[in-house]
Amino acid sequence: MDILGEKNMKAGKVWGSTELIEANNALEFHRIKLNKGGVCSKHKHSFKWNGFFIESGIVKIKVWQNDYDLVDETILVAGQWTKVKPGLYHQFECMEDAVGFEVY
């Protein structure tokens, strides 16, 4: 339980786990643990930004741009951040065990 007496929600994923820290009508904020080799599904969010901050480890973020046929790849290490704008397909791949934060 957190200091307000509320339970933080944790959920297992094929790539690791996610813990909901905050959700309200403006944002969602999650702590994520990623297992080396773990990959999330290719997906998009129609109306919301998706940001990733890496606390430890190495994570690759792939973004399929609408303007051209290439896939942008960004490799994040501890202390780095990137974001994906709404409407773009994206995916992350964990290159070594990692802990980070995801915000919508």
PDB file of C-alpha atoms in Angstrom:
ATOM      1  CA  MET A   1       0.000   0.000   0.000  1.00  0.00           C
ATOM      2  CA  ASP A   2       1.121   3.557  -0.582  1.00  0.00           C
ATOM      3  CA  ILE A   3       1.060   6.370   1.969  1.00  0.00           C
ATOM      4  CA  LEU A   4      -2.583   7.065   1.203  1.00  0.00           C
ATOM      5  CA  GLY A   5      -3.561   3.499   1.976  1.00  0.00           C
ATOM      6  CA  GLU A   6      -4.258   2.659  -1.669  1.00  0.00           C
ATOM      7  CA  LYS A   7      -2.971  -0.444  -3.355  1.00  0.00           C
ATOM      8  CA  ASN A   8      -0.731   0.056  -6.356  1.00  0.00           C
ATOM      9  CA  MET A   9      -1.807  -2.238  -9.162  1.00  0.00           C
ATOM     10  CA  LYS A  10       0.819  -4.631 -10.556  1.00  0.00           C
ATOM     11  CA  ALA A  11       0.334  -6.688 -13.688  1.00  0.00           C
ATOM     12  CA  GLY A  12       2.511  -9.350 -15.296  1.00  0.00           C
ATOM     13  CA  LYS A  13       3.400  -9.066 -18.961  1.00  0.00           C
ATOM     14  CA  VAL A  14       5.270 -11.367 -21.340  1.00  0.00           C
ATOM     15  CA  TRP A  15       8.148  -8.853 -21.280  1.00  0.00           C
ATOM     16  CA  GLY A  16       8.175  -8.234 -17.504  1.00  0.00           C
ATOM     17  CA  SER A  17       5.779  -6.360 -15.228  1.00  0.00           C
ATOM     18  CA  THR A  18       4.123  -2.992 -14.822  1.00  0.00           C
ATOM     19  CA  GLU A  19       3.039  -1.210 -11.661  1.00  0.00           C
ATOM     20  CA  LEU A  20       0.484   1.568 -11.890  1.00  0.00           C
ATOM     21  CA  ILE A  21       1.669   4.533  -9.818  1.00  0.00           C
ATOM     22  CA  GLU A  22      -0.906   7.158 -10.831  1.00  0.00           C
ATOM     23  CA  ALA A  23      -3.897   7.362 -13.132  1.00  0.00           C
ATOM     24  CA  ASN A  24      -6.224  10.322 -13.533  1.00  0.00           C
ATOM     25  CA  ASN A  25      -8.025  12.123 -16.346  1.00  0.00           C
ATOM     26  CA  ALA A  26      -4.771  13.729 -17.522  1.00  0.00           C
ATOM     27  CA  LEU A  27      -2.176  10.906 -17.414  1.00  0.00           C
ATOM     28  CA  GLU A  28      -1.130   7.392 -16.484  1.00  0.00           C
ATOM     29  CA  PHE A  29       2.247   6.780 -14.831  1.00  0.00           C
ATOM     30  CA  HIS A  30       3.729   3.258 -14.534  1.00  0.00           C
ATOM     31  CA  ARG A  31       6.938   1.743 -13.173  1.00  0.00           C
ATOM     32  CA  ILE A  32       8.015  -1.028 -15.528  1.00  0.00           C
ATOM     33  CA  LYS A  33      10.429  -3.916 -15.070  1.00  0.00           C
ATOM     34  CA  LEU A  34      11.625  -5.424 -18.321  1.00  0.00           C
ATOM     35  CA  ASN A  35      13.304  -8.790 -18.833  1.00  0.00           C
ATOM     36  CA  LYS A  36      16.204  -9.117 -21.262  1.00  0.00           C
ATOM     37  CA  GLY A  37      14.831 -10.199 -24.637  1.00  0.00           C
ATOM     38  CA  GLY A  38      11.296  -9.103 -23.759  1.00  0.00           C
ATOM     39  CA  VAL A  39       9.321  -7.380 -26.515  1.00  0.00           C
ATOM     40  CA  CYS A  40       5.933  -5.686 -26.307  1.00  0.00           C
ATOM     41  CA  SER A  41       3.443  -5.922 -29.149  1.00  0.00           C
ATOM     42  CA  LYS A  42       3.551  -3.397 -31.985  1.00  0.00           C
ATOM     43  CA  HIS A  43       0.750  -0.969 -31.137  1.00  0.00           C
ATOM     44  CA  LYS A  44      -0.374   2.650 -31.274  1.00  0.00           C
ATOM     45  CA  HIS A  45      -2.337   5.082 -29.144  1.00  0.00           C
ATOM     46  CA  SER A  46      -4.723   7.170 -31.206  1.00  0.00           C
ATOM     47  CA  PHE A  47      -4.926  10.195 -28.925  1.00  0.00           C
ATOM     48  CA  LYS A  48      -2.170  10.020 -26.316  1.00  0.00           C
ATOM     49  CA  TRP A  49       1.584  10.448 -26.161  1.00  0.00           C
ATOM     50  CA  ASN A  50       3.627   7.536 -24.773  1.00  0.00           C
ATOM     51  CA  GLY A  51       6.867   8.385 -22.968  1.00  0.00           C
ATOM     52  CA  PHE A  52       9.654   6.163 -21.628  1.00  0.00           C
ATOM     53  CA  PHE A  53      12.316   7.027 -19.027  1.00  0.00           C
ATOM     54  CA  ILE A  54      14.932   4.365 -18.248  1.00  0.00           C
ATOM     55  CA  GLU A  55      16.293   4.117 -14.707  1.00  0.00           C
ATOM     56  CA  SER A  56      18.587   1.124 -15.339  1.00  0.00           C
ATOM     57  CA  GLY A  57      19.354  -1.266 -18.186  1.00  0.00           C
ATOM     58  CA  ILE A  58      19.021  -0.807 -21.941  1.00  0.00           C
ATOM     59  CA  VAL A  59      15.778  -0.581 -23.945  1.00  0.00           C
ATOM     60  CA  LYS A  60      15.241  -0.113 -27.688  1.00  0.00           C
ATOM     61  CA  ILE A  61      12.167   1.843 -28.785  1.00  0.00           C
ATOM     62  CA  LYS A  62      11.006   1.293 -32.388  1.00  0.00           C
ATOM     63  CA  VAL A  63       8.667   3.796 -34.051  1.00  0.00           C
ATOM     64  CA  TRP A  64       7.020   3.275 -37.438  1.00  0.00           C
ATOM     65  CA  GLN A  65       6.668   6.741 -38.951  1.00  0.00           C
ATOM     66  CA  ASN A  66       3.640   7.623 -41.073  1.00  0.00           C
ATOM     67  CA  ASP A  67       5.675   9.879 -43.374  1.00  0.00           C
ATOM     68  CA  TYR A  68       8.179   7.300 -44.666  1.00  0.00           C
ATOM     69  CA  ASP A  69       8.842   3.553 -44.754  1.00  0.00           C
ATOM     70  CA  LEU A  70      11.751   3.442 -42.321  1.00  0.00           C
ATOM     71  CA  VAL A  71      11.493   2.381 -38.685  1.00  0.00           C
ATOM     72  CA  ASP A  72      13.146   4.788 -36.250  1.00  0.00           C
ATOM     73  CA  GLU A  73      15.069   3.056 -33.454  1.00  0.00           C
ATOM     74  CA  THR A  74      16.159   4.790 -30.263  1.00  0.00           C
ATOM     75  CA  ILE A  75      18.316   2.978 -27.711  1.00  0.00           C
ATOM     76  CA  LEU A  76      17.838   4.267 -24.175  1.00  0.00           C
ATOM     77  CA  VAL A  77      20.214   3.742 -21.243  1.00  0.00           C
ATOM     78  CA  ALA A  78      19.903   4.854 -17.621  1.00  0.00           C
ATOM     79  CA  GLY A  79      18.825   8.485 -17.339  1.00  0.00           C
ATOM     80  CA  GLN A  80      17.487   8.815 -20.893  1.00  0.00           C
ATOM     81  CA  TRP A  81      13.944   9.635 -22.074  1.00  0.00           C
ATOM     82  CA  THR A  82      12.021   9.495 -25.333  1.00  0.00           C
ATOM     83  CA  LYS A  83       8.408   9.909 -26.342  1.00  0.00           C
ATOM     84  CA  VAL A  84       6.162   8.684 -29.149  1.00  0.00           C
ATOM     85  CA  LYS A  85       3.484  10.969 -30.524  1.00  0.00           C
ATOM     86  CA  PRO A  86      -0.113   9.796 -30.932  1.00  0.00           C
ATOM     87  CA  GLY A  87      -1.034   7.744 -33.988  1.00  0.00           C
ATOM     88  CA  LEU A  88       2.366   6.100 -34.544  1.00  0.00           C
ATOM     89  CA  TYR A  89       2.904   2.383 -34.201  1.00  0.00           C
ATOM     90  CA  HIS A  90       5.666   1.617 -31.722  1.00  0.00           C
ATOM     91  CA  GLN A  91       7.240  -1.229 -29.790  1.00  0.00           C
ATOM     92  CA  PHE A  92       9.927  -1.677 -27.170  1.00  0.00           C
ATOM     93  CA  GLU A  93      12.543  -4.388 -26.840  1.00  0.00           C
ATOM     94  CA  CYS A  94      14.581  -4.956 -23.691  1.00  0.00           C
ATOM     95  CA  MET A  95      18.252  -5.427 -24.570  1.00  0.00           C
ATOM     96  CA  GLU A  96      19.242  -6.147 -20.952  1.00  0.00           C
ATOM     97  CA  ASP A  97      17.219  -6.338 -17.747  1.00  0.00           C
ATOM     98  CA  ALA A  98      15.831  -2.853 -17.162  1.00  0.00           C
ATOM     99  CA  VAL A  99      13.689  -0.725 -14.887  1.00  0.00           C
ATOM    100  CA  GLY A 100      11.946   2.370 -16.175  1.00  0.00           C
ATOM    101  CA  PHE A 101       8.885   4.548 -16.121  1.00  0.00           C
ATOM    102  CA  GLU A 102       6.180   4.824 -18.747  1.00  0.00           C
ATOM    103  CA  VAL A 103       3.810   7.751 -19.008  1.00  0.00           C
ATOM    104  CA  TYR A 104       0.692   8.244 -21.181  1.00  0.00           C
TER     105      TYR A 104
END
